[in-house]
XYZ file of C-alpha atoms in Angstrom:
434
model
C 91.304 104.886 81.392
C 91.734 102.253 84.124
C 94.925 100.187 84.052
C 94.945 96.396 84.609
C 96.334 96.999 88.114
C 93.272 99.004 89.146
C 90.903 96.589 87.454
C 92.437 93.781 89.516
C 91.864 95.752 92.705
C 88.220 96.397 91.850
C 87.684 92.767 90.788
C 89.174 91.543 94.060
C 86.886 93.818 96.072
C 83.825 92.459 94.305
C 84.925 88.839 94.656
C 85.744 89.111 98.339
C 82.502 90.943 99.086
C 80.563 88.020 97.609
C 82.268 85.317 99.685
C 82.526 87.268 102.962
C 80.471 86.006 105.889
C 80.877 86.160 109.653
C 81.093 88.555 112.547
C 82.587 92.008 113.011
C 86.203 92.193 114.181
C 88.122 95.040 115.821
C 88.864 97.094 112.696
C 88.416 100.818 111.993
C 85.411 100.247 109.719
C 83.489 98.500 112.490
C 84.835 100.619 115.354
C 83.645 103.852 113.724
C 80.518 102.589 111.978
C 78.879 100.077 114.328
C 77.922 99.605 117.970
C 78.207 96.471 120.118
C 74.860 94.839 120.957
C 74.344 95.875 124.567
C 70.540 95.881 124.539
C 70.526 99.501 125.699
C 69.648 102.542 123.603
C 71.264 104.899 126.124
C 73.409 107.386 124.133
C 77.129 107.353 124.794
C 78.630 110.842 125.140
C 82.394 111.051 124.874
C 85.162 113.263 123.560
C 88.811 114.201 123.734
C 91.096 117.214 123.968
C 94.596 117.512 122.492
C 96.597 120.505 123.683
C 100.282 121.299 123.608
C 103.162 123.353 122.269
C 105.053 123.483 118.974
C 108.198 125.291 117.855
C 109.566 125.459 114.312
C 113.315 126.173 114.151
C 113.290 127.410 110.554
C 113.950 130.987 109.419
C 111.335 133.200 107.771
C 112.275 134.621 104.355
C 110.422 137.850 103.620
C 110.634 139.533 100.203
C 108.788 142.828 99.692
C 106.405 141.918 102.513
C 105.663 138.446 101.092
C 106.443 135.420 103.263
C 108.204 132.948 100.966
C 108.553 130.206 103.596
C 105.154 128.752 104.568
C 106.924 125.500 105.471
C 108.489 127.146 108.558
C 105.113 128.375 109.868
C 102.882 126.355 112.170
C 99.637 124.943 110.819
C 96.770 125.605 110.668
C 97.023 129.421 110.779
C 100.532 129.800 109.309
C 101.079 132.961 111.351
C 103.670 131.968 113.952
C 106.668 129.696 114.548
C 106.004 128.822 118.187
C 102.731 128.523 120.015
C 100.764 126.856 122.769
C 97.701 125.336 121.155
C 94.419 123.512 121.580
C 94.749 121.456 118.457
C 91.587 119.413 118.891
C 88.601 119.608 121.239
C 85.966 117.170 120.075
C 82.649 116.114 121.560
C 80.839 113.057 120.224
C 77.566 111.164 120.607
C 77.014 107.590 119.436
C 74.758 104.643 120.142
C 71.955 102.315 119.033
C 68.590 103.643 117.907
C 66.771 100.332 118.567
C 67.374 97.451 120.985
C 67.685 95.039 118.058
C 70.775 97.046 117.024
C 69.634 97.455 113.425
C 70.390 101.192 113.414
C 73.469 102.926 114.839
C 74.402 106.616 114.851
C 77.601 108.625 115.237
C 77.960 112.417 115.614
C 81.103 114.433 116.365
C 81.884 118.148 116.639
C 85.201 120.029 116.630
C 85.930 123.114 118.768
C 89.724 123.083 118.555
C 91.868 125.119 116.181
C 92.951 122.955 113.264
C 92.489 122.617 109.512
C 88.793 121.881 110.022
C 87.953 125.137 111.792
C 90.788 127.438 110.691
C 92.355 126.445 107.341
C 95.355 128.725 106.672
C 93.972 131.242 109.151
C 90.589 131.577 107.430
C 87.512 130.663 109.482
C 85.552 127.814 107.915
C 82.528 128.348 110.218
C 82.341 124.551 110.370
C 82.255 122.552 113.583
C 80.699 119.264 112.455
C 83.108 116.460 111.551
C 80.830 113.403 111.596
C 77.104 112.725 111.260
C 76.079 109.256 110.125
C 73.510 106.464 110.419
C 74.407 102.793 109.909
C 71.856 100.142 108.961
C 72.847 96.637 110.067
C 69.776 94.550 109.200
C 71.033 93.031 105.937
C 72.082 89.364 105.543
C 75.720 88.259 105.975
C 76.420 91.128 108.394
C 76.599 93.643 105.565
C 76.382 97.216 106.874
C 75.216 100.353 105.073
C 76.413 103.692 106.412
C 75.154 107.072 105.164
C 76.104 110.632 106.040
C 79.412 112.384 106.682
C 82.254 110.236 108.020
C 85.765 108.940 107.338
C 85.978 107.288 103.956
C 87.620 103.840 103.678
C 91.244 104.427 102.755
C 94.652 105.098 104.248
C 95.330 103.494 107.633
C 96.756 106.792 108.878
C 93.515 108.534 107.975
C 91.099 105.875 109.243
C 92.873 105.539 112.601
C 91.238 107.387 115.512
C 93.336 110.535 115.702
C 93.466 110.542 119.502
C 95.170 107.121 119.389
C 98.235 108.281 117.438
C 101.351 109.237 119.387
C 102.401 111.605 116.578
C 101.274 115.233 116.699
C 101.446 115.605 112.902
C 100.455 113.365 110.007
C 103.132 111.999 107.706
C 104.069 114.395 104.895
C 102.510 112.170 102.229
C 99.295 111.782 104.203
C 99.139 115.466 105.097
C 99.626 116.690 101.521
C 98.218 113.977 99.232
C 95.219 112.831 101.286
C 94.334 115.670 103.667
C 92.583 117.436 100.813
C 92.484 121.248 100.460
C 89.626 122.938 98.627
C 89.767 126.222 96.709
C 86.921 128.024 94.878
C 85.895 127.137 91.346
C 86.844 130.679 90.249
C 90.428 130.444 91.552
C 93.188 132.063 89.493
C 95.028 129.909 86.963
C 98.613 130.970 87.728
C 100.131 128.494 85.245
C 98.606 126.019 82.788
C 96.535 123.626 84.906
C 97.748 125.173 88.198
C 95.220 127.115 90.298
C 95.516 129.321 93.361
C 92.759 130.630 95.593
C 91.729 131.585 99.106
C 90.104 128.883 101.168
C 87.183 129.228 103.539
C 86.368 125.520 103.538
C 87.674 122.940 105.970
C 90.365 120.536 104.902
C 88.909 117.196 103.899
C 89.957 115.582 107.222
C 89.919 112.149 105.529
C 86.130 112.441 105.305
C 83.372 112.708 102.715
C 79.583 112.737 102.447
C 78.033 109.684 100.877
C 77.000 106.047 101.270
C 79.291 103.176 102.282
C 78.735 99.423 102.227
C 81.124 97.448 104.423
C 81.607 94.084 106.059
C 84.174 92.472 108.334
C 84.118 88.670 108.390
C 85.975 85.833 110.093
C 87.549 83.555 107.500
C 88.937 81.590 110.452
C 88.753 82.186 114.198
C 91.878 84.315 114.081
C 91.745 85.701 110.529
C 89.369 88.471 109.406
C 88.591 90.028 106.053
C 87.281 93.597 105.726
C 85.764 94.967 102.526
C 84.292 98.416 101.911
C 83.045 100.446 98.978
C 81.778 104.015 99.117
C 80.291 106.603 96.808
C 80.709 110.215 97.968
C 80.444 113.824 96.880
C 84.222 114.261 96.882
C 83.816 117.497 98.817
C 85.124 116.592 102.263
C 83.100 118.315 104.979
C 81.267 120.562 102.510
C 77.919 119.867 100.882
C 78.753 121.668 97.632
C 79.750 119.623 94.576
C 80.496 121.937 91.671
C 81.932 119.158 89.502
C 78.648 117.242 89.457
C 80.732 114.048 89.616
C 80.912 111.490 92.433
C 84.050 110.079 94.056
C 84.456 106.315 94.419
C 86.331 104.529 97.207
C 87.399 100.889 97.559
C 89.075 99.179 100.516
C 90.302 95.664 101.296
C 92.073 94.422 104.440
C 92.884 91.136 106.106
C 93.974 90.784 109.728
C 95.625 87.915 111.602
C 94.528 88.289 115.221
C 96.947 87.245 117.974
C 94.234 87.197 120.655
C 94.940 90.253 122.803
C 93.775 93.867 122.930
C 91.101 95.777 121.064
C 90.836 98.787 118.779
C 94.202 100.496 118.233
C 95.738 98.031 120.700
C 94.541 94.895 118.902
C 97.547 92.576 118.656
C 97.603 91.484 115.036
C 99.226 91.576 111.635
C 97.124 93.493 109.114
C 97.544 94.013 105.380
C 95.440 96.511 103.457
C 94.955 98.185 100.072
C 92.717 101.047 99.018
C 91.775 103.113 95.963
C 89.852 106.351 95.299
C 88.955 108.284 92.152
C 86.856 111.368 91.511
C 86.605 114.753 89.807
C 87.175 118.284 91.109
C 86.110 121.430 89.248
C 88.225 124.552 88.753
C 87.338 127.315 86.291
C 84.373 125.157 85.204
C 86.639 122.319 84.069
C 86.680 118.920 85.760
C 90.026 117.451 86.775
C 90.715 113.869 87.852
C 91.883 113.200 91.396
C 93.192 109.647 91.841
C 94.847 108.061 94.881
C 95.774 104.522 95.892
C 97.837 102.865 98.591
C 98.951 99.636 100.208
C 100.413 98.820 103.601
C 101.009 96.597 106.611
C 100.437 97.065 110.360
C 101.898 94.877 113.105
C 101.411 95.107 116.880
C 102.474 92.425 119.348
C 104.134 92.335 122.776
C 104.609 96.104 122.851
C 106.157 96.397 119.371
C 104.294 98.322 116.660
C 105.418 98.516 113.020
C 103.430 100.422 110.382
C 104.335 100.875 106.742
C 102.255 102.420 103.945
C 102.865 103.517 100.356
C 100.692 106.212 98.693
C 100.480 107.173 95.013
C 98.681 110.220 93.626
C 97.713 111.625 90.233
C 95.997 114.965 89.606
C 94.874 117.646 92.087
C 98.263 117.740 93.828
C 98.511 120.223 96.694
C 101.399 122.574 95.862
C 101.699 124.519 99.097
C 100.407 127.755 100.591
C 101.238 131.148 99.063
C 101.228 134.511 100.858
C 99.515 137.196 98.743
C 99.629 140.090 101.243
C 102.533 142.473 100.611
C 101.914 144.199 103.961
C 104.996 143.226 106.048
C 102.760 143.161 109.145
C 100.109 140.912 107.638
C 99.625 137.499 106.075
C 96.987 136.275 103.648
C 97.486 132.683 102.582
C 96.056 130.981 99.531
C 96.345 127.335 98.531
C 97.822 126.262 95.208
C 96.672 123.104 93.406
C 98.355 121.432 90.416
C 95.114 120.121 88.969
C 95.953 118.422 85.668
C 96.216 114.628 85.846
C 99.712 114.784 84.316
C 100.823 115.926 87.785
C 102.028 113.025 89.922
C 103.351 112.355 93.405
C 104.098 109.461 95.702
C 105.190 108.930 99.271
C 104.880 106.818 102.362
C 106.069 106.123 105.869
C 107.705 103.512 108.089
C 106.853 103.737 111.780
C 108.332 101.746 114.689
C 107.144 102.044 118.303
C 108.038 100.001 121.377
C 106.905 99.992 125.005
C 110.083 99.990 127.112
C 107.811 99.926 130.174
C 104.612 97.984 129.469
C 101.557 100.210 128.953
C 103.466 103.233 130.323
C 106.564 104.428 128.466
C 106.799 104.120 124.693
C 109.602 105.092 122.314
C 108.817 105.898 118.689
C 110.521 106.648 115.388
C 108.973 107.348 111.991
C 110.554 107.986 108.619
C 108.291 109.485 105.973
C 108.855 110.880 102.508
C 106.983 112.653 99.724
C 108.098 113.116 96.113
C 105.781 115.892 94.875
C 105.228 116.789 91.202
C 107.702 114.218 89.926
C 106.565 115.017 86.382
C 108.144 118.503 86.507
C 111.878 119.223 86.738
C 111.203 122.814 87.828
C 108.442 122.130 90.343
C 109.448 118.800 91.886
C 109.919 118.935 95.650
C 111.202 116.024 97.725
C 110.395 115.876 101.437
C 112.176 113.585 103.905
C 111.298 113.626 107.605
C 112.558 111.517 110.494
C 110.546 111.924 113.684
C 111.710 110.534 117.006
C 109.845 110.734 120.264
C 108.479 109.250 123.450
C 105.083 108.872 125.072
C 104.062 108.501 128.694
C 100.713 106.728 128.995
C 98.532 107.362 132.033
C 95.557 105.141 131.198
C 94.092 104.165 127.857
C 94.473 107.016 125.362
C 95.415 109.561 128.048
C 99.090 110.403 127.647
C 101.793 112.969 126.881
C 103.673 112.775 123.555
C 106.985 114.425 122.675
C 108.012 114.482 118.990
C 111.107 115.970 117.347
C 111.102 116.002 113.547
C 114.297 116.260 111.468
C 113.086 117.679 108.149
C 114.729 118.023 104.765
C 113.184 119.521 101.612
C 114.939 119.588 98.253
C 114.180 120.907 94.753
C 116.322 118.533 92.630
C 116.058 120.524 89.400
C 115.629 124.078 90.679
C 118.608 125.733 92.448
C 116.693 128.992 92.930
C 113.888 127.212 94.784
C 116.489 125.299 96.802
C 117.883 128.578 98.131
C 114.446 129.255 99.655
C 113.937 125.703 100.933
C 117.247 125.922 102.808
C 115.493 128.252 105.282
C 113.611 125.216 106.621
C 114.631 123.391 109.789
C 113.346 120.990 112.442
C 110.129 120.910 114.468
C 109.464 120.230 118.175
C 105.984 119.107 119.238
C 104.660 118.378 122.727
C 101.051 117.252 123.087
C 98.792 116.008 125.872
C 95.755 113.879 125.038
C 92.782 113.544 127.382
C 89.916 111.261 126.383
C 86.711 111.293 128.421
């Protein structure tokens, strides 16, 4: 049953969509879903590579050949604590189909080693992240996008990943929104808790469906963005065992300060989003609900981002090693599916250019309170990441991150003994966009 809070959000989305008129602004909806009117149908081929090194300083706890400490292993494969990596290697094609710019297209592939291609060390055999067509011929600059693409939601998820100076997502974003999928016939290891091997990509903040969106100028320097989407709720997979659709709503307003574009648009932006759908396990449908609210500010080299995320049902409960061979690992994902399971989290990020457009210092605090409904299973994550970036030109740069991490089990001393094996994480990453 929807609460008054959610009904207000939905009502606001409808009301704002009715009154919105104007032109597209520099927001993630328009950046990803539309093309500027250049008069040329020449395709634009582009891409980026992110490569680097990570080292986890935690200690592995092995009991009878079972690794009890997945949180000290490096994602996506969870098979080492230090590694040079090619995290992402993406090639994309986008452009206008017609000179009138009524139809736009966007395609992207992934050849790096991440949760899309290698979730928990299992090959997904998937290399396609985006494939969409946008129709722009409707009145009032209303756009309709269909295919596979990023759903309207969290700012951290909608942001172009090559633009972020952080190697890893916030803990709340990485666990509550970067959805993991396990088979319908997964094992129910506890009432409403399921565990299974995964051969499907993580959701990657994407879905397959249809989106209607519009960005309008309320004044010369104030924009309003509204989006609604209906999707399969299956991420990058075409299967939908639940037979139910997932619904997404998004609302944002931005005060433009007059400089920059894209990620470097100088502005103050407020946003809110909501999503709700069903996921099926053991032939029973479970509710997955998420919502969030936040602010972004960027001006004169100072960036401040803050976002709060709330989740109910289908809570990711970590990876579990099921291979008792001390020389092998076989990870499965565990999901607390029942909608009595709850979690919330968020982040506060501050970045500042100490040398304009060249040297940037950054600090982010993020937290996740997972399974707050259970004294035994609650886990609280707190991470403070500090770092620096050297920018060559545009998105091309080198990022250094050092994350101070703390995980606690407030009501479970036995679990805390295991969590104490965790420690900090060093990440170095180079980004090349071409």
